[in-house]
Amino acid sequence: MQIAKRLQPLQSNVFLDMDKAKAKALAAGQELIDLSLGSSDLPPPAHVIETIAQSLYNPSTHGYLLFHGTLDFRQAAAHWYEQKFGISVNPETEVLPLIGSQEGTAHLPLAVLNPGDYALLLDPGYPSHMGGVHFASGQIYAMPMLAENDFLPVFADIPAPVLAQSRMMVLSYPHNPTTAIAPLSFFKEAVAFCQQHNLVLVHDFPYVDLVFQETGKGKDQSLAPSILQADPHKSVSIEFFTLSKSYNMGGFRVGYAIGNAELIRALRKIKAAIDFNQYRGILNGAIAALTGPQSGVTATVETLRQRRDAFVGALHRIGWYVPTPKATMYVWARLPEPWSRDSVEFCTQLVQKTGVAASPGGGFGKSGEGYVRFALVHDIPMLETAVERIAKFL
């Protein structure tokens, strides 16, 4: 039996590698505190769960769900965007339901890239962005994200020969894993650059609501602007949103793409060849989340703010000085000596000796080396216990 060569670049994955290390630590008797995966421990809003539960008793929800049956969900998504960002959206041609935003980022390269074409990706970045390009037989140009540039890529540094073969650029702010934010002015620069070079501009947007402070009250001053605010005519842009973070619905696998109608149509063709949509009841729950009370989102953000402050404060008390993130559910920490160039070994030994699991920065890309990502997915006492164990390890 021969396995396809396209899987060769995917032999290593930051989450799979840490799963192995966690399993080994558990087998050795360690009590695990898992801060390696951004899977929320908080519940979805009660009215969302109730809507899904009631759907179970409706036989009309039990069959296949095709695109035209998702109109009410697409309308809810379009209305949500219009209310939040002031962007007019056509639910018939500019919205596509997804099984989480990862489905969109992984499959869109199949609709955009020909073999050998380049995709411009953030480094460090989310693994599915890279995986989708490999599946499409594309090439990756990694745009370094450096602290001295506020973790924003420098478009002028992209080599001309690479740019000539490039077809798409992928951005994601607020950013996983660095927690960086990008101002609207940066997005306007990105849109102009992609328009100039005929690039599709992809924005992965899971952390739109997980921001901890605002610079002003206007939509244009949000710490998490939409790429469509910089490209209101949707000339080159598509954005992916998931309900996993804002509404704590990670396991329900529901999100959507919104943006350029031609890109939506192309991604829909890919999706039609691979799967149907989610269970109707899950989309009913998603509609309830998008259109119902948003107090659950506010409560989630406040909980994460308190966890952030407690965890960062505890790290500072043990002498590990890390910046306080303005967004996301993570802390991105530069590793102390002697681990400053070996994040995988740090995380492997940390979980084996203390039971505290984190994600090595090097697993997100070359420019992530020297860092570690902690996910704030436990309550404050558990986070403080994790820091106590880290202190002993260091």
CSV table of C-alpha atoms in Angstrom, one decimal:
chain,number,residue,atom,x,y,z
A,1,MET,CA,0.0,0.0,0.0
A,2,GLN,CA,1.3,3.5,-0.9
A,3,ILE,CA,0.3,6.6,0.8
A,4,ALA,CA,0.1,9.9,-1.1
A,5,LYS,CA,3.2,12.1,-1.1
A,6,ARG,CA,1.1,15.1,-0.3
A,7,LEU,CA,0.9,13.9,3.3
A,8,GLN,CA,4.6,14.1,3.8
A,9,PRO,CA,4.7,17.8,4.8
A,10,LEU,CA,2.0,17.0,7.4
A,11,GLN,CA,4.0,14.5,9.4
A,12,SER,CA,4.5,16.9,12.3
A,13,ASN,CA,1.7,18.9,13.9
A,14,VAL,CA,1.9,20.9,17.1
A,15,PHE,CA,-1.3,19.5,18.5
A,16,LEU,CA,-0.5,15.9,17.6
A,17,ASP,CA,3.0,16.2,19.0
A,18,MET,CA,1.7,17.6,22.3
A,19,ASP,CA,-1.0,14.9,22.5
A,20,LYS,CA,1.7,12.3,22.5
A,21,ALA,CA,3.7,14.1,25.2
A,22,LYS,CA,0.5,14.5,27.3
A,23,ALA,CA,-0.3,10.8,27.0
A,24,LYS,CA,3.2,9.9,28.1
A,25,ALA,CA,2.9,12.1,31.1
A,26,LEU,CA,-0.5,10.7,32.1
A,27,ALA,CA,0.9,7.2,31.8
A,28,ALA,CA,3.7,8.2,34.2
A,29,GLY,CA,1.2,9.3,36.8
A,30,GLN,CA,1.3,13.1,36.3
A,31,GLU,CA,-1.9,15.1,37.1
A,32,LEU,CA,-2.4,17.0,33.9
A,33,ILE,CA,-3.2,20.7,33.6
A,34,ASP,CA,-3.7,21.1,29.9
A,35,LEU,CA,-3.0,24.6,28.6
A,36,SER,CA,-2.0,23.5,25.2
A,37,LEU,CA,-5.3,23.5,23.3
A,38,GLY,CA,-7.6,26.5,22.8
A,39,SER,CA,-10.8,24.5,23.5
A,40,SER,CA,-13.0,26.5,25.9
A,41,ASP,CA,-14.0,25.0,29.2
A,42,LEU,CA,-16.9,27.4,29.4
A,43,PRO,CA,-20.5,26.4,28.3
A,44,PRO,CA,-22.4,27.7,25.4
A,45,PRO,CA,-25.3,30.1,26.3
A,46,ALA,CA,-28.3,28.3,27.8
A,47,HIS,CA,-30.7,29.4,25.1
A,48,VAL,CA,-28.5,28.0,22.4
A,49,ILE,CA,-28.4,24.6,24.1
A,50,GLU,CA,-32.2,24.7,24.6
A,51,THR,CA,-32.7,25.5,20.9
A,52,ILE,CA,-30.6,22.5,19.8
A,53,ALA,CA,-32.3,20.2,22.3
A,54,GLN,CA,-35.7,21.1,21.0
A,55,SER,CA,-34.6,20.5,17.4
A,56,LEU,CA,-33.8,16.9,18.3
A,57,TYR,CA,-37.6,16.2,18.6
A,58,ASN,CA,-38.4,17.7,15.2
A,59,PRO,CA,-38.1,15.0,12.5
A,60,SER,CA,-37.7,17.6,9.8
A,61,THR,CA,-34.2,18.3,11.2
A,62,HIS,CA,-33.0,14.7,10.8
A,63,GLY,CA,-32.2,14.6,7.1
A,64,TYR,CA,-29.5,16.0,4.8
A,65,LEU,CA,-29.3,19.7,4.7
A,66,LEU,CA,-28.4,21.3,1.4
A,67,PHE,CA,-27.3,24.9,0.7
A,68,HIS,CA,-30.8,26.3,0.0
A,69,GLY,CA,-32.0,24.9,3.3
A,70,THR,CA,-29.5,27.1,5.2
A,71,LEU,CA,-31.0,30.5,4.1
A,72,ASP,CA,-32.2,31.4,7.6
A,73,PHE,CA,-28.7,30.8,9.0
A,74,ARG,CA,-27.1,32.8,6.2
A,75,GLN,CA,-29.5,35.7,6.9
A,76,ALA,CA,-28.6,35.6,10.6
A,77,ALA,CA,-24.9,35.7,9.7
A,78,ALA,CA,-25.4,38.6,7.3
A,79,HIS,CA,-27.5,40.5,9.9
A,80,TRP,CA,-24.8,39.9,12.6
A,81,TYR,CA,-22.1,41.4,10.3
A,82,GLU,CA,-24.3,44.4,9.4
A,83,GLN,CA,-25.0,45.1,13.1
A,84,LYS,CA,-21.4,44.7,14.2
A,85,PHE,CA,-19.4,46.2,11.4
A,86,GLY,CA,-21.9,48.3,9.3
A,87,ILE,CA,-21.1,46.1,6.3
A,88,SER,CA,-24.0,45.3,3.9
A,89,VAL,CA,-24.0,41.5,3.1
A,90,ASN,CA,-26.1,39.5,0.6
A,91,PRO,CA,-27.0,36.3,2.3
A,92,GLU,CA,-27.7,34.6,-1.0
A,93,THR,CA,-24.3,35.2,-2.6
A,94,GLU,CA,-21.9,36.4,0.0
A,95,VAL,CA,-22.3,33.9,2.9
A,96,LEU,CA,-21.5,30.2,3.1
A,97,PRO,CA,-22.0,27.9,6.2
A,98,LEU,CA,-19.0,26.0,7.3
A,99,ILE,CA,-18.1,23.2,9.7
A,100,GLY,CA,-16.0,25.6,11.7
A,101,SER,CA,-13.7,28.2,10.1
A,102,GLN,CA,-11.0,25.6,9.8
A,103,GLU,CA,-12.9,24.0,7.0
A,104,GLY,CA,-12.8,27.2,5.1
A,105,THR,CA,-9.1,28.0,5.6
A,106,ALA,CA,-8.2,24.4,4.8
A,107,HIS,CA,-10.4,24.1,1.7
A,108,LEU,CA,-10.2,27.5,0.1
A,109,PRO,CA,-6.7,26.9,-1.4
A,110,LEU,CA,-8.2,24.1,-3.5
A,111,ALA,CA,-10.4,26.7,-5.1
A,112,VAL,CA,-7.7,29.3,-5.5
A,113,LEU,CA,-4.3,27.7,-6.1
A,114,ASN,CA,-3.0,25.8,-9.1
A,115,PRO,CA,0.0,23.5,-8.4
A,116,GLY,CA,3.1,25.5,-7.8
A,117,ASP,CA,1.3,28.7,-6.9
A,118,TYR,CA,2.4,30.5,-3.7
A,119,ALA,CA,0.3,31.3,-0.7
A,120,LEU,CA,1.6,34.1,1.6
A,121,LEU,CA,1.1,32.9,5.2
A,122,LEU,CA,1.8,34.3,8.6
A,123,ASP,CA,4.7,32.8,10.5
A,124,PRO,CA,3.9,31.8,13.2
A,125,GLY,CA,0.4,30.8,12.1
A,126,TYR,CA,-2.4,28.3,12.6
A,127,PRO,CA,-1.5,24.8,11.2
A,128,SER,CA,-4.6,24.4,9.0
A,129,HIS,CA,-3.5,27.4,7.0
A,130,MET,CA,-0.4,25.5,5.9
A,131,GLY,CA,-2.2,22.1,5.5
A,132,GLY,CA,-4.7,23.5,3.0
A,133,VAL,CA,-1.9,24.9,0.8
A,134,HIS,CA,-0.1,21.5,0.8
A,135,PHE,CA,-3.3,19.7,-0.2
A,136,ALA,CA,-3.7,22.1,-3.1
A,137,SER,CA,0.0,21.4,-4.2
A,138,GLY,CA,0.8,25.0,-3.6
A,139,GLN,CA,4.0,26.5,-2.2
A,140,ILE,CA,4.2,28.5,1.1
A,141,TYR,CA,6.0,31.8,1.6
A,142,ALA,CA,6.1,32.4,5.3
A,143,MET,CA,5.8,36.1,6.2
A,144,PRO,CA,7.8,36.5,9.5
A,145,MET,CA,5.9,38.1,12.4
A,146,LEU,CA,8.4,39.7,14.7
A,147,ALA,CA,7.9,41.5,18.0
A,148,GLU,CA,9.7,44.6,16.8
A,149,ASN,CA,7.1,44.9,14.0
A,150,ASP,CA,4.2,44.4,16.5
A,151,PHE,CA,3.8,40.9,15.0
A,152,LEU,CA,2.6,42.4,11.7
A,153,PRO,CA,4.1,41.1,8.4
A,154,VAL,CA,6.1,43.5,6.2
A,155,PHE,CA,4.7,43.3,2.7
A,156,ALA,CA,7.7,45.1,1.2
A,157,ASP,CA,9.9,42.2,2.3
A,158,ILE,CA,8.2,39.6,0.0
A,159,PRO,CA,10.6,38.7,-2.8
A,160,ALA,CA,9.4,39.8,-6.3
A,161,PRO,CA,9.8,36.3,-7.8
A,162,VAL,CA,7.6,34.9,-5.0
A,163,LEU,CA,5.0,37.6,-5.4
A,164,ALA,CA,4.8,37.0,-9.2
A,165,GLN,CA,3.7,33.4,-8.4
A,166,SER,CA,1.5,34.2,-5.5
A,167,ARG,CA,-2.3,33.9,-5.6
A,168,MET,CA,-3.5,34.4,-2.0
A,169,MET,CA,-2.5,35.9,1.3
A,170,VAL,CA,-3.9,34.7,4.6
A,171,LEU,CA,-4.1,37.0,7.7
A,172,SER,CA,-5.6,36.4,11.1
A,173,TYR,CA,-6.1,39.1,13.7
A,174,PRO,CA,-6.5,39.0,16.7
A,175,HIS,CA,-3.8,36.5,16.1
A,176,ASN,CA,-3.2,32.9,17.3
A,177,PRO,CA,-0.7,32.2,18.7
A,178,THR,CA,0.9,35.7,19.3
A,179,THR,CA,-2.3,37.4,20.5
A,180,ALA,CA,-1.3,40.4,18.3
A,181,ILE,CA,-4.0,42.8,17.1
A,182,ALA,CA,-4.0,44.7,13.8
A,183,PRO,CA,-5.4,48.2,13.2
A,184,LEU,CA,-7.8,49.0,10.4
A,185,SER,CA,-5.0,51.0,8.8
A,186,PHE,CA,-3.0,47.8,8.4
A,187,PHE,CA,-6.0,46.0,6.8
A,188,LYS,CA,-6.4,48.8,4.3
A,189,GLU,CA,-2.7,48.5,3.4
A,190,ALA,CA,-3.2,44.7,3.0
A,191,VAL,CA,-6.3,45.2,0.8
A,192,ALA,CA,-4.4,47.7,-1.4
A,193,PHE,CA,-1.5,45.4,-1.7
A,194,CYS,CA,-3.6,42.4,-2.7
A,195,GLN,CA,-5.6,44.5,-5.2
A,196,GLN,CA,-2.3,45.7,-6.8
A,197,HIS,CA,-0.9,42.2,-7.1
A,198,ASN,CA,-4.1,40.3,-7.9
A,199,LEU,CA,-4.1,38.3,-4.7
A,200,VAL,CA,-7.1,36.7,-2.9
A,201,LEU,CA,-7.1,38.1,0.7
A,202,VAL,CA,-8.2,35.6,3.3
A,203,HIS,CA,-8.9,36.7,6.9
A,204,ASP,CA,-9.4,34.0,9.6
A,205,PHE,CA,-11.4,35.8,12.3
A,206,PRO,CA,-12.2,33.4,15.2
A,207,TYR,CA,-11.3,35.9,18.0
A,208,VAL,CA,-13.4,38.9,16.9
A,209,ASP,CA,-15.1,39.1,20.2
A,210,LEU,CA,-12.3,38.1,22.5
A,211,VAL,CA,-10.8,41.5,23.0
A,212,PHE,CA,-10.1,43.1,26.4
A,213,GLN,CA,-10.2,46.8,25.8
A,214,GLU,CA,-11.4,49.3,23.2
A,215,THR,CA,-9.5,52.3,21.9
A,216,GLY,CA,-12.8,54.1,21.2
A,217,LYS,CA,-16.5,53.6,20.9
A,218,GLY,CA,-16.8,53.7,17.1
A,219,LYS,CA,-16.8,50.5,14.9
A,220,ASP,CA,-13.7,51.8,13.1
A,221,GLN,CA,-11.8,52.0,16.3
A,222,SER,CA,-12.4,48.4,17.5
A,223,LEU,CA,-9.3,46.3,18.4
A,224,ALA,CA,-10.7,43.6,16.1
A,225,PRO,CA,-11.9,45.2,12.8
A,226,SER,CA,-13.2,43.1,10.0
A,227,ILE,CA,-11.2,42.9,6.8
A,228,LEU,CA,-14.4,43.9,5.0
A,229,GLN,CA,-14.3,47.3,6.7
A,230,ALA,CA,-11.1,47.8,4.6
A,231,ASP,CA,-12.7,46.2,1.6
A,232,PRO,CA,-16.4,47.1,1.8
A,233,HIS,CA,-17.0,46.2,-1.9
A,234,LYS,CA,-15.5,42.8,-1.2
A,235,SER,CA,-13.2,43.2,-4.2
A,236,VAL,CA,-10.6,40.6,-3.1
A,237,SER,CA,-11.5,39.5,0.4
A,238,ILE,CA,-13.1,36.6,2.2
A,239,GLU,CA,-13.4,36.3,6.0
A,240,PHE,CA,-14.0,33.2,8.1
A,241,PHE,CA,-15.9,33.3,11.4
A,242,THR,CA,-16.6,30.5,13.9
A,243,LEU,CA,-18.9,30.2,16.9
A,244,SER,CA,-16.3,28.2,18.7
A,245,LYS,CA,-14.7,31.1,20.6
A,246,SER,CA,-17.4,33.8,21.0
A,247,TYR,CA,-20.1,31.3,21.9
A,248,ASN,CA,-18.1,28.4,23.3
A,249,MET,CA,-19.5,26.0,20.6
A,250,GLY,CA,-16.2,24.4,19.5
A,251,GLY,CA,-17.5,20.9,19.6
A,252,PHE,CA,-20.6,21.8,17.5
A,253,ARG,CA,-18.3,22.7,14.5
A,254,VAL,CA,-20.2,25.7,13.1
A,255,GLY,CA,-19.0,28.8,11.4
A,256,TYR,CA,-19.3,30.6,8.1
A,257,ALA,CA,-17.4,32.3,5.3
A,258,ILE,CA,-18.5,35.8,4.3
A,259,GLY,CA,-17.1,38.0,1.5
A,260,ASN,CA,-16.4,38.1,-2.3
A,261,ALA,CA,-19.3,36.4,-4.1
A,262,GLU,CA,-16.9,34.6,-6.6
A,263,LEU,CA,-14.8,33.2,-3.8
A,264,ILE,CA,-18.0,32.1,-1.9
A,265,ARG,CA,-19.2,30.4,-5.1
A,266,ALA,CA,-15.9,28.6,-5.6
A,267,LEU,CA,-15.6,27.4,-2.0
A,268,ARG,CA,-19.2,26.2,-2.2
A,269,LYS,CA,-18.2,24.0,-5.2
A,270,ILE,CA,-15.4,22.5,-3.1
A,271,LYS,CA,-17.7,21.9,-0.2
A,272,ALA,CA,-20.4,20.3,-2.3
A,273,ALA,CA,-17.9,17.7,-3.4
A,274,ILE,CA,-16.8,16.9,0.1
A,275,ASP,CA,-19.8,17.1,2.5
A,276,PHE,CA,-23.3,18.2,3.3
A,277,ASN,CA,-23.9,20.8,6.0
A,278,GLN,CA,-24.2,20.2,9.8
A,279,TYR,CA,-27.2,18.8,11.5
A,280,ARG,CA,-30.1,21.3,11.2
A,281,GLY,CA,-30.4,21.5,14.9
A,282,ILE,CA,-26.9,22.8,15.3
A,283,LEU,CA,-27.6,25.6,12.8
A,284,ASN,CA,-30.8,26.4,14.7
A,285,GLY,CA,-28.6,26.8,17.8
A,286,ALA,CA,-26.1,29.0,15.8
A,287,ILE,CA,-29.0,31.2,14.7
A,288,ALA,CA,-30.1,31.6,18.3
A,289,ALA,CA,-26.5,32.5,19.3
A,290,LEU,CA,-26.2,35.2,16.6
A,291,THR,CA,-29.6,36.7,17.0
A,292,GLY,CA,-30.3,36.2,20.7
A,293,PRO,CA,-28.9,37.9,23.9
A,294,GLN,CA,-25.2,38.6,23.7
A,295,SER,CA,-24.7,38.6,27.5
A,296,GLY,CA,-23.0,35.2,27.3
A,297,VAL,CA,-20.3,36.7,25.0
A,298,THR,CA,-19.7,39.5,27.5
A,299,ALA,CA,-19.5,37.0,30.4
A,300,THR,CA,-16.9,34.9,28.4
A,301,VAL,CA,-14.7,37.9,27.7
A,302,GLU,CA,-14.8,39.0,31.3
A,303,THR,CA,-13.9,35.5,32.5
A,304,LEU,CA,-11.0,35.4,30.1
A,305,ARG,CA,-9.9,38.9,31.2
A,306,GLN,CA,-9.8,37.8,34.9
A,307,ARG,CA,-7.9,34.6,33.9
A,308,ARG,CA,-5.5,36.6,31.8
A,309,ASP,CA,-4.7,39.0,34.7
A,310,ALA,CA,-4.3,36.2,37.2
A,311,PHE,CA,-2.1,34.1,35.0
A,312,VAL,CA,0.1,37.0,33.8
A,313,GLY,CA,0.4,38.3,37.3
A,314,ALA,CA,1.4,34.9,38.6
A,315,LEU,CA,4.1,34.6,35.9
A,316,HIS,CA,5.4,38.0,36.9
A,317,ARG,CA,5.6,37.0,40.5
A,318,ILE,CA,7.9,34.1,39.6
A,319,GLY,CA,10.1,36.4,37.5
A,320,TRP,CA,8.8,35.4,34.1
A,321,TYR,CA,7.8,38.8,32.6
A,322,VAL,CA,5.4,38.4,29.7
A,323,PRO,CA,3.3,41.1,28.0
A,324,THR,CA,-0.4,41.3,28.8
A,325,PRO,CA,-2.4,40.3,25.7
A,326,LYS,CA,-5.1,42.7,24.5
A,327,ALA,CA,-7.1,39.9,22.8
A,328,THR,CA,-7.6,36.1,22.3
A,329,MET,CA,-7.6,33.4,25.0
A,330,TYR,CA,-3.8,32.9,25.0
A,331,VAL,CA,-0.6,34.1,26.6
A,332,TRP,CA,2.4,34.2,24.2
A,333,ALA,CA,5.5,34.1,26.3
A,334,ARG,CA,9.2,34.4,25.2
A,335,LEU,CA,11.0,31.5,26.7
A,336,PRO,CA,13.7,32.1,29.3
A,337,GLU,CA,17.2,30.6,29.2
A,338,PRO,CA,18.2,27.8,28.6
A,339,TRP,CA,15.1,27.1,26.5
A,340,SER,CA,15.2,30.2,24.3
A,341,ARG,CA,15.7,28.2,21.1
A,342,ASP,CA,14.0,24.9,21.9
A,343,SER,CA,10.3,25.3,22.6
A,344,VAL,CA,9.5,21.7,21.8
A,345,GLU,CA,12.0,20.4,24.3
A,346,PHE,CA,10.7,22.9,26.9
A,347,CYS,CA,7.1,21.8,26.5
A,348,THR,CA,8.0,18.1,26.4
A,349,GLN,CA,10.0,18.3,29.6
A,350,LEU,CA,7.4,20.6,31.3
A,351,VAL,CA,4.5,18.2,30.8
A,352,GLN,CA,6.6,15.2,31.7
A,353,LYS,CA,8.0,16.7,34.9
A,354,THR,CA,5.0,18.8,36.1
A,355,GLY,CA,1.9,17.7,34.1
A,356,VAL,CA,1.5,21.3,32.7
A,357,ALA,CA,0.9,21.1,29.0
A,358,ALA,CA,1.6,24.1,26.7
A,359,SER,CA,2.1,24.5,23.0
A,360,PRO,CA,5.7,25.1,21.6
A,361,GLY,CA,6.0,28.2,19.6
A,362,GLY,CA,8.1,26.4,17.0
A,363,GLY,CA,5.2,24.2,16.2
A,364,PHE,CA,3.4,27.3,14.7
A,365,GLY,CA,6.3,28.1,12.4
A,366,LYS,CA,10.0,29.1,12.3
A,367,SER,CA,9.4,32.6,13.7
A,368,GLY,CA,7.5,31.1,16.6
A,369,GLU,CA,10.6,29.4,17.9
A,370,GLY,CA,11.7,30.8,21.3
A,371,TYR,CA,8.1,31.2,22.5
A,372,VAL,CA,5.5,29.1,24.2
A,373,ARG,CA,1.7,29.5,24.0
A,374,PHE,CA,-0.5,29.0,27.1
A,375,ALA,CA,-4.3,28.7,26.6
A,376,LEU,CA,-6.5,30.1,29.4
A,377,VAL,CA,-8.9,27.2,29.5
A,378,HIS,CA,-9.0,26.5,33.3
A,379,ASP,CA,-10.3,28.5,36.2
A,380,ILE,CA,-8.0,30.8,38.2
A,381,PRO,CA,-7.0,28.5,41.0
A,382,MET,CA,-5.9,25.9,38.4
A,383,LEU,CA,-4.0,28.5,36.4
A,384,GLU,CA,-2.2,29.6,39.5
A,385,THR,CA,-1.4,26.0,40.4
A,386,ALA,CA,0.1,25.6,36.9
A,387,VAL,CA,2.4,28.6,37.5
A,388,GLU,CA,3.5,27.1,40.8
A,389,ARG,CA,4.5,24.0,39.0
A,390,ILE,CA,6.2,26.0,36.2
A,391,ALA,CA,8.2,27.9,38.9
A,392,LYS,CA,9.5,24.7,40.3
A,393,PHE,CA,10.4,23.4,36.9
A,394,LEU,CA,12.3,26.6,36.0
